[in-house]
């Protein structure tokens, strides 16, 4: 028995009554681990596994958690390790438990079909060899790291610090200065908090002044500007585990492997120091939670009423997984997904493969059932640290579920979602939709609730002729016209006061947020877009065209994303701090497309030439733009493609191309010039399309022949392939009709095998807001997500494990909105 290969306790606990996501070992019936597969089960499903596999021997573990008695032993104990992550409840992050627990544990062998329990100390009657092997296997299982523990070890740390370039070459002055272990104050202003000791000369000075007026007086920074001495350590954060070290030259928190030696130079024994001041991570979290959108979005300024029961289950944050938590809470508030996964729970479980940990449908069904059953929707038994005396029930903190297996499976192989970094909730939503498409090839597809057709109309200005195309989409992306803000004067006044406050090092003014009317966002979406260098098939030359975007169908659920995230002049992602008056009821009937109208003449359906007359066959790339992008860290070949496909239009256009295509598998592949010769040319041989891409297109209602043809025509690019199908529908219909006339069987015919077009629902364009996801932070790569969902006529806030009735849902600050069609 190789216990080390599978003892990750990958919980295959489909049962509704045991704690499959929470502390399974502490459930009433304990946990049953198959000694052959190392999969773990709740009591109700052990026998089913035995009947399906014939496995008879299980390790039964049960824990009883008890509060430790307070014996005042903590007095004089070494200080707790200081947080090193901007995260809560994960290894290295902030410890949210204020009380420690002890456990009573029982371990037995469980034998089926006899239902025989053999205590761990009852193996004396077994042969020596058998007893030794069984005991060794049990010891290995108990000693192995659980899946959750391994994920914590591998988790990405939002506060990972790099070793300073000065750490190994720092010169320290031999000035005989000795720094005492306590009682410090700034040598220039007598401040006794937020103090930093320069590691070159030992000068003790106060830190920076924060934008809210707190902090220091910038004396440590001024000292660096005067002397150039680069490293400083924050006094009060020094412990045997390390300390906060800042590099002024590198302008970042850093690691100093020689910190003990550098401190001893000034008489500080690092092994004897204790933490007496907040770390920079703690201060940042305090600041974030105290100001701005954090308090408003989380409704932390009022006491909220906790909610428990079916549909009100919290989800544990697994370390920057709040984006996932928010998305799945909304997903399983939609009837289509409830029916698909929870309504067919037994069918999905009965058809599960031998390793259900890797089955998407099993894991989604388990997740949905756990969220909706209400079994895990009860107050947490842990006490969250705080400065009040509220109970866990009053705080609204739940035991909740910890969907580690689901997160691991859905992120498998993905460069971002396989990590524990913070992610964009909109990108995860689309990733989840794509995973559902792949796994609903021959069954009902709940994605149809979101799917709609987009109609794009392009009009050639010179010839006055038009072209209509359709494509599938799942999200309406709404631009934010900042110029339409109704409080421009207030914003200008605020920005002026803010600059003055920074110059005078005083407290900043109260935040003024841009107020953009929702109607202006809709107008910006509907506004015609000019397309330069459009190849007009009517003129057989380049022209200027105008493109308008409309809906060809209205979905049952309209997902609307506010395009809050953009790039600054320095190409650093930033977030627009805006307020939009989102309506409770929405009517987008006026955005329905009309199709070809009487009197309109279509552009000839002629493929453009591979090289237009005014283009060189071997396009010259602006190498300065290529280098500029490459210096930002993007692959050189990707930079070349970005510049090529944007026609040397500049760094901004190329950057937009990079950001739109960086998730594609061929992102960093060499630039390929279709059907050209010489260096940089491509072979006319195209690799066969992947089965996943083919299946995704088939799941949308197209035939295999259509999918194969579209993928081959677009070099196996899935997104472009779907667009290609919609722009060639008439040709495909004609081909299908020709196949029939030439005697091909109905089974081989495109028109007979699958109806042309995707499976979309359509109806009136009137909707009602039922959920929205909000983001707090400066970019999608950091911060926190929560969601608000309207349930049983009231708004509910889902903030990881905390589920409460919402008092003031911040509908104007959301990021992704979910509207349901009005019946």
GROMACS .gro file of C-alpha atoms in nm, residues 66-392:
model
  327
   66UNK     CA    1  -1.271   2.081   2.241
   67UNK     CA    2  -1.177   2.424   2.360
   68UNK     CA    3  -0.849   2.436   2.547
   69UNK     CA    4  -0.884   2.540   2.904
   70UNK     CA    5  -0.728   2.879   2.970
   71UNK     CA    6  -0.441   2.804   3.203
   72UNK     CA    7  -0.267   3.136   3.142
   73UNK     CA    8   0.015   2.943   2.982
   74UNK     CA    9   0.030   3.193   2.701
   75UNK     CA   10   0.198   3.447   2.926
   76UNK     CA   11   0.560   3.463   2.831
   77UNK     CA   12   0.516   3.243   2.527
   78UNK     CA   13   0.704   3.342   2.213
   79UNK     CA   14   0.510   3.586   1.996
   80UNK     CA   15   0.298   3.452   1.716
   81UNK     CA   16   0.455   3.459   1.374
   82UNK     CA   17   0.394   3.787   1.203
   83UNK     CA   18   0.174   3.779   0.891
   84UNK     CA   19   0.361   3.768   0.563
   85UNK     CA   20   0.063   3.761   0.327
   86UNK     CA   21  -0.205   4.006   0.235
   87UNK     CA   22  -0.455   3.724   0.293
   88UNK     CA   23  -0.673   3.593   0.572
   89UNK     CA   24  -0.706   3.241   0.704
   90UNK     CA   25  -0.423   3.081   0.505
   91UNK     CA   26  -0.068   2.981   0.594
   92UNK     CA   27   0.136   3.295   0.646
   93UNK     CA   28  -0.172   3.516   0.647
   94UNK     CA   29  -0.373   3.654   0.935
   95UNK     CA   30  -0.491   3.409   1.199
   96UNK     CA   31  -0.865   3.458   1.232
   97UNK     CA   32  -0.907   3.219   1.524
   98UNK     CA   33  -0.881   3.374   1.864
   99UNK     CA   34  -0.912   3.051   2.059
  100UNK     CA   35  -0.706   2.734   2.034
  101UNK     CA   36  -0.857   2.387   2.023
  102UNK     CA   37  -0.749   2.040   2.119
  103UNK     CA   38  -0.871   1.715   1.965
  104UNK     CA   39  -0.965   1.369   2.075
  105UNK     CA   40  -0.909   1.131   1.787
  106UNK     CA   41  -1.022   0.772   1.731
  107UNK     CA   42  -0.876   0.555   1.454
  108UNK     CA   43  -1.024   0.220   1.345
  109UNK     CA   44  -1.020  -0.018   1.053
  110UNK     CA   45  -1.366  -0.062   0.904
  111UNK     CA   46  -1.438  -0.386   0.715
  112UNK     CA   47  -1.724  -0.441   0.472
  113UNK     CA   48  -1.961  -0.615   0.423
  114UNK     CA   49  -1.933  -0.725   0.787
  115UNK     CA   50  -1.947  -0.363   0.913
  116UNK     CA   51  -1.667  -0.460   1.150
  117UNK     CA   52  -1.469  -0.194   1.339
  118UNK     CA   53  -1.119  -0.295   1.455
  119UNK     CA   54  -0.957  -0.041   1.692
  120UNK     CA   55  -0.604   0.068   1.608
  121UNK     CA   56  -0.475  -0.100   1.922
  122UNK     CA   57  -0.663  -0.422   1.841
  123UNK     CA   58  -0.428  -0.565   1.576
  124UNK     CA   59  -0.249  -0.797   1.819
  125UNK     CA   60  -0.425  -1.106   1.684
  126UNK     CA   61  -0.298  -1.048   1.329
  127UNK     CA   62   0.022  -1.206   1.190
  128UNK     CA   63   0.330  -0.992   1.250
  129UNK     CA   64   0.387  -0.911   0.882
  130UNK     CA   65   0.024  -0.807   0.827
  131UNK     CA   66   0.014  -0.604   1.147
  132UNK     CA   67   0.334  -0.417   1.059
  133UNK     CA   68   0.214  -0.335   0.707
  134UNK     CA   69  -0.126  -0.218   0.821
  135UNK     CA   70   0.023  -0.006   1.099
  136UNK     CA   71   0.278   0.147   0.860
  137UNK     CA   72   0.006   0.237   0.612
  138UNK     CA   73  -0.213   0.393   0.880
  139UNK     CA   74   0.082   0.593   1.013
  140UNK     CA   75   0.158   0.719   0.662
  141UNK     CA   76  -0.202   0.826   0.607
  142UNK     CA   77  -0.220   1.012   0.938
  143UNK     CA   78   0.117   1.181   0.881
  144UNK     CA   79   0.053   1.286   0.522
  145UNK     CA   80  -0.043   1.642   0.433
  146UNK     CA   81  -0.406   1.684   0.337
  147UNK     CA   82  -0.503   1.833   0.003
  148UNK     CA   83  -0.589   2.161   0.172
  149UNK     CA   84  -0.254   2.172   0.348
  150UNK     CA   85  -0.069   2.109   0.022
  151UNK     CA   86  -0.267   2.383  -0.150
  152UNK     CA   87  -0.172   2.623   0.127
  153UNK     CA   88   0.194   2.537   0.087
  154UNK     CA   89   0.176   2.590  -0.287
  155UNK     CA   90  -0.044   2.900  -0.260
  156UNK     CA   91   0.068   3.221  -0.420
  157UNK     CA   92   0.147   3.495  -0.176
  158UNK     CA   93   0.022   3.839  -0.272
  159UNK     CA   94   0.298   3.983  -0.056
  160UNK     CA   95   0.590   3.772  -0.179
  161UNK     CA   96   0.904   3.980  -0.142
  162UNK     CA   97   1.223   3.958  -0.341
  163UNK     CA   98   1.573   3.957  -0.196
  164UNK     CA   99   1.712   4.309  -0.209
  165UNK     CA  100   2.005   4.366  -0.440
  166UNK     CA  101   2.174   4.541  -0.146
  167UNK     CA  102   2.131   4.252   0.099
  168UNK     CA  103   2.472   4.093   0.036
  169UNK     CA  104   2.672   4.408  -0.035
  170UNK     CA  105   2.536   4.653   0.223
  171UNK     CA  106   2.807   4.864   0.382
  172UNK     CA  107   2.744   4.954   0.746
  173UNK     CA  108   2.914   5.246   0.916
  174UNK     CA  109   3.139   5.165   1.206
  175UNK     CA  110   2.996   5.442   1.424
  176UNK     CA  111   2.967   5.240   1.749
  177UNK     CA  112   2.592   5.312   1.756
  178UNK     CA  113   2.382   5.071   1.962
  179UNK     CA  114   2.004   5.051   1.920
  180UNK     CA  115   1.812   4.958   2.237
  181UNK     CA  116   1.553   4.674   2.225
  182UNK     CA  117   1.267   4.915   2.300
  183UNK     CA  118   1.184   5.277   2.387
  184UNK     CA  119   1.259   5.417   2.040
  185UNK     CA  120   1.162   5.758   1.905
  186UNK     CA  121   1.229   5.953   1.587
  187UNK     CA  122   1.550   6.152   1.612
  188UNK     CA  123   1.389   6.447   1.434
  189UNK     CA  124   1.031   6.472   1.560
  190UNK     CA  125   1.003   6.253   1.871
  191UNK     CA  126   0.732   6.026   1.717
  192UNK     CA  127   0.723   5.687   1.889
  193UNK     CA  128   0.530   5.488   1.628
  194UNK     CA  129   0.600   5.380   1.269
  195UNK     CA  130   0.976   5.400   1.327
  196UNK     CA  131   1.244   5.272   1.091
  197UNK     CA  132   1.612   5.205   1.161
  198UNK     CA  133   1.844   5.265   0.868
  199UNK     CA  134   2.067   4.958   0.831
  200UNK     CA  135   2.368   5.160   0.712
  201UNK     CA  136   2.407   5.416   0.991
  202UNK     CA  137   2.145   5.303   1.248
  203UNK     CA  138   1.948   5.630   1.234
  204UNK     CA  139   1.598   5.591   1.381
  205UNK     CA  140   1.343   5.798   1.193
  206UNK     CA  141   0.967   5.800   1.132
  207UNK     CA  142   0.805   5.656   0.821
  208UNK     CA  143   0.595   5.804   0.548
  209UNK     CA  144   0.281   6.006   0.598
  210UNK     CA  145  -0.023   5.816   0.465
  211UNK     CA  146  -0.282   5.980   0.247
  212UNK     CA  147  -0.527   6.001   0.538
  213UNK     CA  148  -0.282   6.205   0.745
  214UNK     CA  149  -0.168   5.918   0.969
  215UNK     CA  150   0.172   5.752   0.971
  216UNK     CA  151   0.491   5.954   1.012
  217UNK     CA  152   0.652   6.273   0.887
  218UNK     CA  153   0.862   6.124   0.605
  219UNK     CA  154   1.189   6.167   0.798
  220UNK     CA  155   1.321   5.819   0.709
  221UNK     CA  156   1.258   5.890   0.340
  222UNK     CA  157   1.423   6.230   0.362
  223UNK     CA  158   1.725   6.066   0.528
  224UNK     CA  159   1.760   5.829   0.231
  225UNK     CA  160   1.741   6.121  -0.014
  226UNK     CA  161   2.017   6.297   0.178
  227UNK     CA  162   2.248   5.997   0.226
  228UNK     CA  163   2.152   5.734  -0.031
  229UNK     CA  164   2.153   5.464   0.238
  230UNK     CA  165   1.902   5.219   0.083
  231UNK     CA  166   1.773   4.972   0.346
  232UNK     CA  167   1.567   5.030   0.661
  233UNK     CA  168   1.398   4.791   0.902
  234UNK     CA  169   1.071   4.868   1.077
  235UNK     CA  170   1.125   4.862   1.453
  236UNK     CA  171   0.857   4.670   1.636
  237UNK     CA  172   0.825   4.407   1.361
  238UNK     CA  173   1.154   4.232   1.439
  239UNK     CA  174   1.105   3.873   1.557
  240UNK     CA  175   1.317   3.556   1.528
  241UNK     CA  176   1.130   3.494   1.199
  242UNK     CA  177   1.229   3.821   1.035
  243UNK     CA  178   1.104   4.178   1.002
  244UNK     CA  179   0.970   4.436   0.758
  245UNK     CA  180   1.261   4.563   0.549
  246UNK     CA  181   1.218   4.838   0.293
  247UNK     CA  182   1.448   4.932   0.007
  248UNK     CA  183   1.415   5.298  -0.087
  249UNK     CA  184   1.612   5.254  -0.407
  250UNK     CA  185   1.400   4.955  -0.516
  251UNK     CA  186   1.087   5.125  -0.379
  252UNK     CA  187   0.946   4.805  -0.233
  253UNK     CA  188   0.933   4.579   0.067
  254UNK     CA  189   1.222   4.332   0.034
  255UNK     CA  190   1.390   4.033   0.197
  256UNK     CA  191   1.728   4.062   0.368
  257UNK     CA  192   1.883   3.718   0.422
  258UNK     CA  193   2.159   3.886   0.626
  259UNK     CA  194   1.918   4.074   0.850
  260UNK     CA  195   2.041   3.908   1.171
  261UNK     CA  196   2.398   4.011   1.091
  262UNK     CA  197   2.295   4.364   0.993
  263UNK     CA  198   2.097   4.406   1.316
  264UNK     CA  199   2.374   4.267   1.535
  265UNK     CA  200   2.600   4.540   1.397
  266UNK     CA  201   2.389   4.782   1.604
  267UNK     CA  202   2.357   4.553   1.904
  268UNK     CA  203   2.015   4.402   1.826
  269UNK     CA  204   1.977   4.030   1.894
  270UNK     CA  205   1.705   3.926   1.652
  271UNK     CA  206   1.636   3.601   1.844
  272UNK     CA  207   1.531   3.796   2.153
  273UNK     CA  208   1.303   4.049   1.985
  274UNK     CA  209   0.922   4.046   1.999
  275UNK     CA  210   0.661   4.201   1.773
  276UNK     CA  211   0.524   4.526   1.919
  277UNK     CA  212   0.401   4.713   1.610
  278UNK     CA  213   0.183   4.636   1.311
  279UNK     CA  214   0.347   4.507   0.996
  280UNK     CA  215   0.302   4.695   0.670
  281UNK     CA  216   0.067   4.418   0.554
  282UNK     CA  217  -0.152   4.465   0.860
  283UNK     CA  218  -0.155   4.842   0.810
  284UNK     CA  219  -0.253   4.803   0.444
  285UNK     CA  220  -0.544   4.574   0.528
  286UNK     CA  221  -0.657   4.807   0.807
  287UNK     CA  222  -0.646   5.100   0.567
  288UNK     CA  223  -0.834   4.918   0.291
  289UNK     CA  224  -1.109   4.805   0.524
  290UNK     CA  225  -1.146   5.145   0.684
  291UNK     CA  226  -1.194   5.362   0.381
  292UNK     CA  227  -1.371   5.400   0.051
  293UNK     CA  228  -1.550   5.123  -0.132
  294UNK     CA  229  -1.439   4.847   0.105
  295UNK     CA  230  -1.667   4.962   0.384
  296UNK     CA  231  -1.954   5.055   0.151
  297UNK     CA  232  -1.952   4.735  -0.056
  298UNK     CA  233  -1.915   4.503   0.243
  299UNK     CA  234  -2.173   4.707   0.439
  300UNK     CA  235  -1.934   4.690   0.732
  301UNK     CA  236  -2.066   5.009   0.888
  302UNK     CA  237  -2.387   4.846   1.015
  303UNK     CA  238  -2.481   4.532   1.208
  304UNK     CA  239  -2.628   4.293   0.952
  305UNK     CA  240  -2.872   4.014   1.028
  306UNK     CA  241  -2.714   3.671   0.960
  307UNK     CA  242  -2.909   3.429   0.743
  308UNK     CA  243  -2.899   3.049   0.756
  309UNK     CA  244  -3.069   2.766   0.571
  310UNK     CA  245  -3.100   2.629   0.215
  311UNK     CA  246  -2.950   2.870  -0.038
  312UNK     CA  247  -2.773   3.073   0.230
  313UNK     CA  248  -2.447   2.878   0.261
  314UNK     CA  249  -2.116   3.060   0.290
  315UNK     CA  250  -1.792   2.958   0.115
  316UNK     CA  251  -1.451   2.962   0.278
  317UNK     CA  252  -1.184   3.177   0.120
  318UNK     CA  253  -0.910   2.935   0.016
  319UNK     CA  254  -0.660   3.216  -0.028
  320UNK     CA  255  -0.763   3.480  -0.287
  321UNK     CA  256  -1.056   3.265  -0.403
  322UNK     CA  257  -1.330   3.522  -0.338
  323UNK     CA  258  -1.371   3.568  -0.717
  324UNK     CA  259  -1.470   3.201  -0.744
  325UNK     CA  260  -1.695   3.219  -0.437
  326UNK     CA  261  -1.890   3.514  -0.573
  327UNK     CA  262  -1.939   3.366  -0.920
  328UNK     CA  263  -2.063   3.023  -0.806
  329UNK     CA  264  -2.303   3.177  -0.553
  330UNK     CA  265  -2.474   3.360  -0.839
  331UNK     CA  266  -2.453   3.062  -1.077
  332UNK     CA  267  -2.639   2.836  -0.833
  333UNK     CA  268  -2.907   3.096  -0.780
  334UNK     CA  269  -3.016   3.029  -1.140
  335UNK     CA  270  -3.273   2.757  -1.200
  336UNK     CA  271  -3.104   2.613  -1.510
  337UNK     CA  272  -2.788   2.526  -1.316
  338UNK     CA  273  -2.986   2.401  -1.016
  339UNK     CA  274  -3.183   2.163  -1.238
  340UNK     CA  275  -2.880   2.047  -1.435
  341UNK     CA  276  -2.653   1.961  -1.143
  342UNK     CA  277  -2.853   1.946  -0.818
  343UNK     CA  278  -3.173   1.812  -0.971
  344UNK     CA  279  -2.978   1.528  -1.134
  345UNK     CA  280  -2.748   1.466  -0.839
  346UNK     CA  281  -2.813   1.094  -0.801
  347UNK     CA  282  -2.785   1.033  -1.175
  348UNK     CA  283  -2.453   1.214  -1.189
  349UNK     CA  284  -2.317   1.032  -0.884
  350UNK     CA  285  -2.433   0.691  -1.009
  351UNK     CA  286  -2.258   0.751  -1.340
  352UNK     CA  287  -1.938   0.880  -1.182
  353UNK     CA  288  -1.606   0.736  -1.303
  354UNK     CA  289  -1.369   0.541  -1.078
  355UNK     CA  290  -1.190   0.865  -0.989
  356UNK     CA  291  -1.470   1.118  -0.926
  357UNK     CA  292  -1.221   1.378  -0.807
  358UNK     CA  293  -1.143   1.447  -1.174
  359UNK     CA  294  -1.501   1.450  -1.300
  360UNK     CA  295  -1.634   1.799  -1.368
  361UNK     CA  296  -2.002   1.711  -1.341
  362UNK     CA  297  -1.953   1.530  -1.009
  363UNK     CA  298  -1.764   1.818  -0.853
  364UNK     CA  299  -2.007   2.084  -0.978
  365UNK     CA  300  -2.304   1.877  -0.857
  366UNK     CA  301  -2.141   1.830  -0.516
  367UNK     CA  302  -2.071   2.202  -0.493
  368UNK     CA  303  -2.426   2.300  -0.594
  369UNK     CA  304  -2.590   2.051  -0.358
  370UNK     CA  305  -2.377   2.171  -0.068
  371UNK     CA  306  -2.468   2.534  -0.137
  372UNK     CA  307  -2.841   2.471  -0.171
  373UNK     CA  308  -2.906   2.200   0.088
  374UNK     CA  309  -2.853   2.423   0.392
  375UNK     CA  310  -2.663   2.145   0.572
  376UNK     CA  311  -2.353   2.361   0.608
  377UNK     CA  312  -2.538   2.686   0.664
  378UNK     CA  313  -2.493   2.720   1.038
  379UNK     CA  314  -2.284   2.937   1.271
  380UNK     CA  315  -1.914   2.862   1.285
  381UNK     CA  316  -1.781   2.698   1.599
  382UNK     CA  317  -1.464   2.903   1.567
  383UNK     CA  318  -1.439   3.243   1.726
  384UNK     CA  319  -1.312   3.513   1.497
  385UNK     CA  320  -1.078   3.758   1.659
  386UNK     CA  321  -1.220   4.104   1.709
  387UNK     CA  322  -1.261   4.385   1.952
  388UNK     CA  323  -1.625   4.315   2.023
  389UNK     CA  324  -1.814   4.050   2.213
  390UNK     CA  325  -2.042   3.939   1.930
  391UNK     CA  326  -2.097   3.567   1.895
  392UNK     CA  327  -2.023   3.387   1.568
   0.00000   0.00000   0.00000
